Coordinates of C-alpha atoms in Angstrom, one line a residue:
M1 CA -7.5 37.4 1.2
S2 CA -9.7 39.3 -1.3
T3 CA -12.2 37.9 -3.7
T4 CA -12.8 39.6 -7.0
T5 CA -15.6 39.2 -9.4
S6 CA -14.8 39.5 -13.1
H7 CA -17.6 40.5 -15.6
T8 CA -17.9 39.1 -19.0
P9 CA -18.0 41.2 -22.2
S10 CA -21.1 42.9 -23.4
G11 CA -22.2 39.9 -25.3
S12 CA -22.5 37.9 -22.0
E13 CA -23.9 40.5 -19.5
G14 CA -25.5 39.1 -16.5
R15 CA -23.3 36.0 -16.5
P16 CA -20.6 36.7 -13.9
Q17 CA -17.8 34.2 -13.2
A18 CA -16.6 33.8 -9.7
A19 CA -12.9 33.4 -9.1
T20 CA -11.6 31.9 -5.9
A21 CA -8.3 32.5 -4.2
T22 CA -5.0 32.0 -6.1
G23 CA -4.2 28.3 -6.5
A24 CA -7.7 27.1 -6.1
R25 CA -9.4 25.6 -9.1
P26 CA -12.7 27.4 -9.8
A27 CA -15.9 25.4 -10.2
R28 CA -16.7 25.7 -13.8
L29 CA -20.3 26.2 -14.9
I30 CA -21.9 26.9 -18.2
R31 CA -19.6 29.5 -19.8
N32 CA -21.8 30.8 -22.6
E33 CA -24.5 29.8 -25.1
S34 CA -22.1 27.9 -27.3
T35 CA -21.1 25.5 -24.6
T36 CA -21.3 21.9 -25.8
E37 CA -20.2 20.0 -22.6
I38 CA -21.5 20.3 -19.1
P39 CA -19.4 18.7 -16.3
V40 CA -21.8 16.9 -14.0
H41 CA -20.5 15.4 -10.8
L42 CA -21.8 11.9 -10.1
L43 CA -23.4 12.5 -6.8
F44 CA -24.1 8.8 -6.1
R45 CA -20.5 7.7 -7.0
D46 CA -18.4 9.3 -4.3
D47 CA -16.4 6.2 -3.5
P48 CA -13.1 5.8 -5.3
G49 CA -12.6 3.3 -8.0
P50 CA -11.0 -0.2 -7.5
D51 CA -7.5 1.3 -8.2
G52 CA -8.0 4.1 -5.7
T53 CA -8.5 6.9 -8.3
P54 CA -11.3 9.4 -7.6
P55 CA -14.4 9.2 -9.7
R56 CA -14.4 11.1 -13.0
P57 CA -17.2 13.6 -13.7
A58 CA -19.6 12.5 -16.4
V59 CA -19.8 14.7 -19.5
V60 CA -23.2 15.2 -21.0
G61 CA -23.3 16.6 -24.5
R62 CA -26.0 18.9 -25.7
R63 CA -26.9 20.8 -28.8
Q64 CA -25.0 24.0 -29.4
G65 CA -26.8 27.1 -28.3
T66 CA -29.7 25.3 -26.6
G67 CA -30.3 23.5 -23.4
E68 CA -31.7 20.4 -25.1
L69 CA -29.9 17.1 -24.7
P70 CA -29.4 15.1 -27.8
R71 CA -32.0 12.5 -28.5
A72 CA -31.1 8.9 -28.0
S73 CA -30.6 7.3 -31.4
R74 CA -32.7 4.3 -32.2
P75 CA -30.7 1.1 -32.5
A76 CA -30.5 -0.1 -36.1
E77 CA -32.8 -2.9 -37.0
R78 CA -31.0 -6.2 -37.2
R79 CA -31.7 -7.8 -40.5
H80 CA -31.4 -11.5 -40.5
P81 CA -29.0 -12.5 -43.3
L82 CA -30.2 -14.8 -46.0
P83 CA -29.1 -18.5 -45.7
R84 CA -25.9 -19.0 -47.5
V85 CA -24.6 -22.1 -49.1
D86 CA -21.1 -23.2 -48.5
P87 CA -18.9 -20.5 -50.0
E88 CA -16.4 -23.0 -51.3
L89 CA -19.1 -24.8 -53.2
R90 CA -18.9 -23.1 -56.6
E91 CA -19.3 -24.4 -60.1
R92 CA -16.0 -25.3 -61.9
P93 CA -15.4 -27.2 -65.1
A94 CA -14.8 -30.9 -64.7
R95 CA -11.9 -32.7 -66.5
V96 CA -13.2 -34.7 -69.5
L97 CA -11.7 -36.0 -72.7
P98 CA -13.0 -36.0 -76.2
G99 CA -15.1 -39.0 -77.1
A100 CA -12.4 -40.2 -79.6
A101 CA -10.2 -41.1 -76.6
G102 CA -12.9 -43.3 -75.1
V103 CA -13.5 -45.0 -78.5
L104 CA -9.8 -45.6 -79.0
A105 CA -9.4 -47.1 -75.5
G106 CA -12.4 -49.4 -76.0
A107 CA -11.1 -50.5 -79.3
C108 CA -7.7 -51.3 -77.7
G109 CA -9.5 -53.3 -75.0
V110 CA -11.4 -55.4 -77.6
T111 CA -8.2 -55.9 -79.6
G112 CA -6.4 -57.0 -76.4
A113 CA -9.1 -59.5 -75.6
L114 CA -8.8 -61.0 -79.1
A115 CA -5.1 -61.2 -78.7
A116 CA -5.4 -62.9 -75.3
S117 CA -7.9 -65.4 -76.8
W118 CA -5.4 -66.2 -79.6
W119 CA -2.6 -66.6 -77.1
A120 CA -4.7 -69.0 -75.0
G121 CA -5.7 -70.9 -78.1
V122 CA -9.4 -70.4 -77.6
L123 CA -9.9 -68.3 -80.7
P124 CA -12.1 -70.2 -83.2
P125 CA -10.2 -71.7 -86.1
L126 CA -12.3 -69.8 -88.7
A127 CA -11.2 -66.5 -87.1
V128 CA -7.6 -67.6 -87.0
Q129 CA -7.7 -68.5 -90.7
A130 CA -9.6 -65.3 -91.6
L131 CA -7.1 -63.1 -89.8
R132 CA -4.2 -65.3 -91.1
L133 CA -2.7 -65.7 -87.6
P134 CA 0.0 -68.3 -86.9
A135 CA -0.7 -71.0 -84.3
P136 CA 0.1 -70.1 -80.7
A137 CA 3.4 -71.5 -79.4
D138 CA 2.0 -72.4 -75.9
P139 CA -1.8 -72.6 -76.0
G140 CA -3.7 -72.8 -72.7
L141 CA -5.3 -70.5 -70.0
G142 CA -2.5 -69.7 -67.6
P143 CA -2.0 -66.8 -65.2
A144 CA -0.5 -64.6 -68.0
Q145 CA -3.5 -65.2 -70.2
W146 CA -5.9 -64.4 -67.4
A147 CA -4.0 -61.2 -66.6
A148 CA -4.2 -60.2 -70.3
Y149 CA -7.9 -60.8 -70.3
A150 CA -8.4 -58.7 -67.1
G151 CA -6.3 -55.8 -68.5
A152 CA -8.1 -55.8 -71.8
G153 CA -11.5 -56.1 -70.2
L154 CA -10.8 -53.1 -67.8
L155 CA -9.5 -51.0 -70.7
G156 CA -12.5 -51.8 -72.9
A157 CA -15.0 -51.2 -70.0
A158 CA -13.3 -47.9 -69.1
G159 CA -13.2 -46.8 -72.7
F160 CA -16.8 -47.6 -73.7
G161 CA -18.3 -47.1 -70.2
G162 CA -17.1 -43.5 -70.0
L163 CA -18.6 -42.4 -73.3
A164 CA -21.3 -39.7 -72.9
R165 CA -23.2 -37.4 -75.1
G166 CA -23.4 -33.7 -74.0
R167 CA -26.5 -31.8 -75.1
T168 CA -27.1 -28.1 -75.5
G169 CA -28.9 -26.7 -72.4
R170 CA -28.0 -29.7 -70.2
A171 CA -25.1 -30.2 -67.8
W172 CA -23.8 -32.9 -65.6
V173 CA -22.7 -32.4 -62.0
V174 CA -20.1 -35.1 -61.3
G175 CA -18.7 -36.3 -58.0
L176 CA -16.4 -39.0 -56.7
F177 CA -17.1 -40.7 -53.4
G178 CA -19.4 -37.8 -52.3
R179 CA -16.9 -35.1 -53.3
Y180 CA -17.8 -32.5 -56.0
R181 CA -15.4 -32.9 -58.9
G182 CA -16.8 -30.3 -61.4
T183 CA -19.6 -29.6 -63.9
V184 CA -19.7 -30.7 -67.5
R185 CA -21.3 -28.2 -69.9
R186 CA -19.6 -29.3 -73.1
T187 CA -21.6 -30.8 -75.9
G188 CA -20.9 -33.7 -78.3
L189 CA -19.3 -37.0 -77.7
L190 CA -17.3 -36.9 -74.5
W191 CA -15.4 -39.3 -72.3
V192 CA -16.1 -39.0 -68.5
N193 CA -14.5 -41.1 -65.9
P194 CA -16.9 -43.9 -65.4
L195 CA -16.3 -43.9 -61.6
L196 CA -17.8 -40.5 -61.3
R197 CA -21.4 -40.1 -60.3
R198 CA -23.3 -38.0 -62.8
R199 CA -26.4 -35.8 -62.1
R200 CA -28.1 -34.2 -65.0
V201 CA -29.2 -30.6 -64.6
D202 CA -31.3 -28.5 -67.0
V203 CA -29.6 -25.1 -67.4
R204 CA -31.9 -23.8 -70.1
L205 CA -34.1 -20.7 -69.6
R206 CA -37.3 -22.1 -67.9
H207 CA -40.6 -20.7 -66.9
W208 CA -43.0 -21.8 -64.2
R209 CA -46.7 -21.0 -64.0
S210 CA -48.0 -21.4 -60.5
E211 CA -51.3 -22.3 -59.2
A212 CA -53.5 -19.8 -57.3
M213 CA -51.4 -18.7 -54.4
P214 CA -52.6 -16.7 -51.3
A215 CA -51.6 -13.1 -51.1
A216 CA -53.1 -9.8 -49.9
D217 CA -54.0 -6.4 -51.4
P218 CA -52.8 -3.1 -50.0
G219 CA -55.8 -3.1 -47.7
G220 CA -55.0 -6.5 -46.2
L221 CA -57.8 -8.4 -48.0
A222 CA -57.2 -11.9 -49.1
V223 CA -56.3 -12.3 -52.8
R224 CA -55.5 -15.3 -55.0
V225 CA -52.6 -14.7 -57.4
V226 CA -51.2 -16.7 -60.3
V227 CA -47.6 -15.8 -61.1
L228 CA -45.3 -16.6 -64.0
V229 CA -41.6 -17.0 -63.0
V230 CA -38.8 -17.0 -65.6
W231 CA -35.6 -18.4 -64.3
R232 CA -32.6 -20.7 -64.9
V233 CA -29.9 -22.5 -63.0
R234 CA -26.8 -20.3 -62.9
D235 CA -24.5 -22.3 -60.5
T236 CA -25.1 -26.0 -60.9
A237 CA -23.0 -27.0 -57.9
R238 CA -25.0 -24.8 -55.5
A239 CA -28.4 -25.6 -57.0
V240 CA -27.9 -29.4 -57.0
L241 CA -25.5 -30.0 -54.0
G242 CA -26.4 -27.1 -51.8
L243 CA -30.2 -27.7 -51.9
E244 CA -32.3 -30.8 -51.6
D245 CA -34.7 -29.6 -54.3
H246 CA -34.0 -26.3 -56.0
E247 CA -37.3 -26.2 -57.8
R248 CA -39.2 -26.6 -54.6
Y249 CA -37.0 -23.9 -53.0
L250 CA -37.9 -21.5 -55.8
R251 CA -41.6 -22.1 -55.3
E252 CA -41.4 -21.5 -51.6
C253 CA -39.5 -18.3 -52.1
V254 CA -42.2 -17.0 -54.5
E255 CA -44.9 -17.9 -51.9
A256 CA -42.9 -16.1 -49.2
A257 CA -42.5 -13.0 -51.4
L258 CA -46.2 -12.9 -52.1
A259 CA -46.9 -12.8 -48.4
R260 CA -44.8 -9.6 -48.1
V261 CA -45.7 -7.7 -51.3
P262 CA -49.3 -6.5 -51.7
V263 CA -50.9 -7.3 -55.0
E264 CA -53.9 -5.3 -56.2
P265 CA -56.4 -7.0 -58.5
A266 CA -56.8 -5.3 -61.9
V267 CA -60.3 -4.0 -61.4
G268 CA -60.8 -0.4 -62.6
S269 CA -57.1 0.4 -62.1
R270 CA -54.3 0.9 -64.5
G271 CA -51.7 -1.9 -64.3
G272 CA -53.3 -3.9 -61.5
P273 CA -51.2 -6.9 -60.5
A274 CA -48.3 -5.9 -62.8
V275 CA -47.5 -3.1 -60.3
A276 CA -46.1 -5.6 -57.8
G277 CA -44.0 -7.4 -60.5
E278 CA -40.8 -5.4 -60.0
A279 CA -40.9 -5.7 -56.2
L280 CA -41.5 -9.5 -56.4
T281 CA -38.7 -9.9 -59.0
R282 CA -36.2 -8.1 -56.8
L283 CA -37.2 -10.0 -53.7
V284 CA -37.2 -13.5 -55.2
A285 CA -33.9 -12.8 -57.1
A286 CA -32.2 -11.7 -53.9
E287 CA -33.3 -14.8 -52.0
T288 CA -32.5 -17.3 -54.7
A289 CA -29.1 -15.9 -55.9
P290 CA -27.1 -17.6 -53.0
A291 CA -28.6 -20.9 -54.1
G292 CA -27.3 -20.7 -57.6
L293 CA -30.6 -19.7 -59.3
E294 CA -31.1 -16.7 -61.5
V295 CA -34.6 -15.2 -61.6
F296 CA -35.4 -12.8 -64.4
S297 CA -39.0 -11.9 -63.7
V298 CA -41.9 -12.8 -61.4
R299 CA -45.1 -11.5 -63.1
P300 CA -48.5 -11.8 -61.6
L301 CA -50.8 -13.0 -64.4
R302 CA -54.1 -13.0 -62.6
A303 CA -55.2 -11.7 -59.2
E304 CA -58.7 -12.0 -57.8
Y305 CA -60.2 -11.8 -54.4
A306 CA -60.8 -14.9 -52.4
P307 CA -64.3 -16.4 -52.8
Q308 CA -65.4 -15.5 -49.3
I309 CA -65.0 -11.7 -50.0
A310 CA -65.4 -11.6 -53.8
D311 CA -69.2 -10.8 -53.6
A312 CA -68.7 -8.0 -51.1
M313 CA -65.9 -6.5 -53.2
Q314 CA -68.1 -6.7 -56.3
R315 CA -70.9 -4.8 -54.6
R316 CA -68.4 -2.2 -53.4
R317 CA -67.0 -1.7 -56.9
I318 CA -70.5 -1.3 -58.3
A319 CA -71.5 1.2 -55.6
A320 CA -68.3 3.2 -56.3
L321 CA -69.0 3.2 -60.0
E322 CA -72.5 4.4 -59.5
A323 CA -71.3 7.1 -57.1
R324 CA -68.8 8.4 -59.7
Q325 CA -71.4 8.3 -62.4
R326 CA -73.9 10.3 -60.3
A327 CA -71.3 12.9 -59.4
S328 CA -70.3 13.3 -63.0
M329 CA -74.0 13.7 -64.0
L330 CA -74.7 16.2 -61.3
S331 CA -71.7 18.3 -62.2
S332 CA -72.8 18.3 -65.8
V333 CA -76.3 19.3 -64.9
V334 CA -75.1 22.2 -62.6
D335 CA -72.9 23.5 -65.4
S336 CA -75.9 23.4 -67.9
V337 CA -78.2 25.2 -65.5
E338 CA -75.7 27.8 -64.7
D339 CA -75.0 28.4 -68.4
T340 CA -78.8 28.7 -69.2
V341 CA -79.6 31.1 -66.4
T342 CA -76.5 33.2 -67.2
R343 CA -77.5 33.5 -70.9
L344 CA -81.1 34.5 -70.0
T345 CA -80.1 37.2 -67.6
T346 CA -77.2 38.7 -69.6
R347 CA -79.2 39.0 -72.8
G348 CA -82.1 40.7 -71.0
L349 CA -84.7 38.1 -71.9
V350 CA -86.0 37.9 -68.4
E351 CA -85.6 39.9 -65.2
L352 CA -85.6 37.7 -62.1
D353 CA -85.4 38.4 -58.5
D354 CA -83.9 36.0 -55.9
S355 CA -87.0 33.9 -55.4
E356 CA -87.7 33.6 -59.1
R357 CA -84.1 32.7 -59.8
K358 CA -84.3 29.9 -57.2
V359 CA -87.5 28.6 -58.8
L360 CA -86.0 28.7 -62.3
V361 CA -82.8 26.9 -61.1
R362 CA -84.9 24.2 -59.4
D363 CA -87.1 23.6 -62.4
L364 CA -84.1 23.5 -64.8
T365 CA -82.2 21.1 -62.6
V366 CA -85.2 18.7 -62.4
A367 CA -85.7 18.9 -66.1
F368 CA -82.1 18.2 -67.0
C369 CA -81.7 15.4 -64.4
A370 CA -84.9 13.7 -65.8
G371 CA -83.6 14.0 -69.4
R372 CA -80.2 12.6 -68.6
G373 CA -81.8 9.8 -66.6
E374 CA -83.9 8.7 -69.5
R375 CA -80.9 8.8 -71.9
A376 CA -78.9 6.7 -69.4

C-alpha cells in the first residue's frame, strides 16, 4: 500500500494535503485562505445521540481570508410597547334623528293624552266647548282609558325627553347599559334615544399651560420648566371610555417626557428651551395617540434652574462672560501691539534689537490694556 502526497498549485505552496488509502475518507483541514467553515469534532460529546446516531461535528464560521471568528451580535434591546386601549373601541357615529321627529312624537303624545281625557270624560267642559267636541258615549276611567293614557304619556316623554341640542366643538359619547353605542358630533336640534347615557366631550382645539415642572438640562442639573401643550380629542370613545381621565393622562405624559428630554435654559444661548420642543412633541404625541388624543405641539415657555443651584449657575455664567471679555480684549491688544511694532520697524523709524523690542512690546501692551480698561 503506497501513500502519495499531492502538492497544491503555486498559489498555495507549503500547504500539502495528505491522501490516505483508496476508500478511506481523508481528514479535511483548512483548505486555503478563502475557507469559511472549519469542521471541529466535539471532543466532549463522543457518546451517540438518543436515537443511536453518531454525534455531528460542529461547524464554526469565520470571516473569509482571516482566522478571526465572527463577533457575537448583541441582542436587540426589547422596547416595552406602549399601553394600548381595546382595539375594538373606536369612535363611530351614533344613530340619531332630526329634532323634528322628537317634536312630532311629543305633540302626538300630548294629543293622545287629550283624546284619552275626552274619552274618559275628565276633560273640562270649557275645553270641550272650545274644541267643539261631542260628548263621549261611555265616560269613565276604565282599562282602555288607562292604557291610552299610558301610551300617550310614553310617546310624549320619549319625544320630548330625547330632544338635545348639538353644539359646534362638542360631542356626546352615548352608551346603553354600559355598552358603547356611538358618538354624536352633529349640531342643531336632535333626537337621541332617552335611554342612552350621554357624556359630553370637548373636541375643540385646546391648550394647557402647565405649572413649573421638574426637568434636567444636558448636564443633569435640575431645571424648572413651564410648557404649553396644544391638543384636542381625536377619538372620543378611547379618550372617554378607555381612560379614567384623559386630561390627567396628558399631564402625566408631559411630565414623563420632560424627565427624558433635557431642556437647556435660554441663558446666553440661541433657542434655549425651544430646542427641546420638537423632541417633546414627538414623544408626547406617540404616547397619547393610542388613547385617542392628538398633540400638535409641546413648547417650553420658560426654563430656569432650581432655586438651590440658581445662584451657583449665575456666578458661573458671570465668570464665563468675564473670561470671554478678557480673552477678546487681550486678542485686540495683541493685534494692536503687533501692528504698531510692525509699522515702526518697516518704515525705518526705529532700529530695535531683541531686548529693545521686548521692552517696547511690554510697554505698549501695558498702555493699551490700561486704556481699554478705563474705557470699559
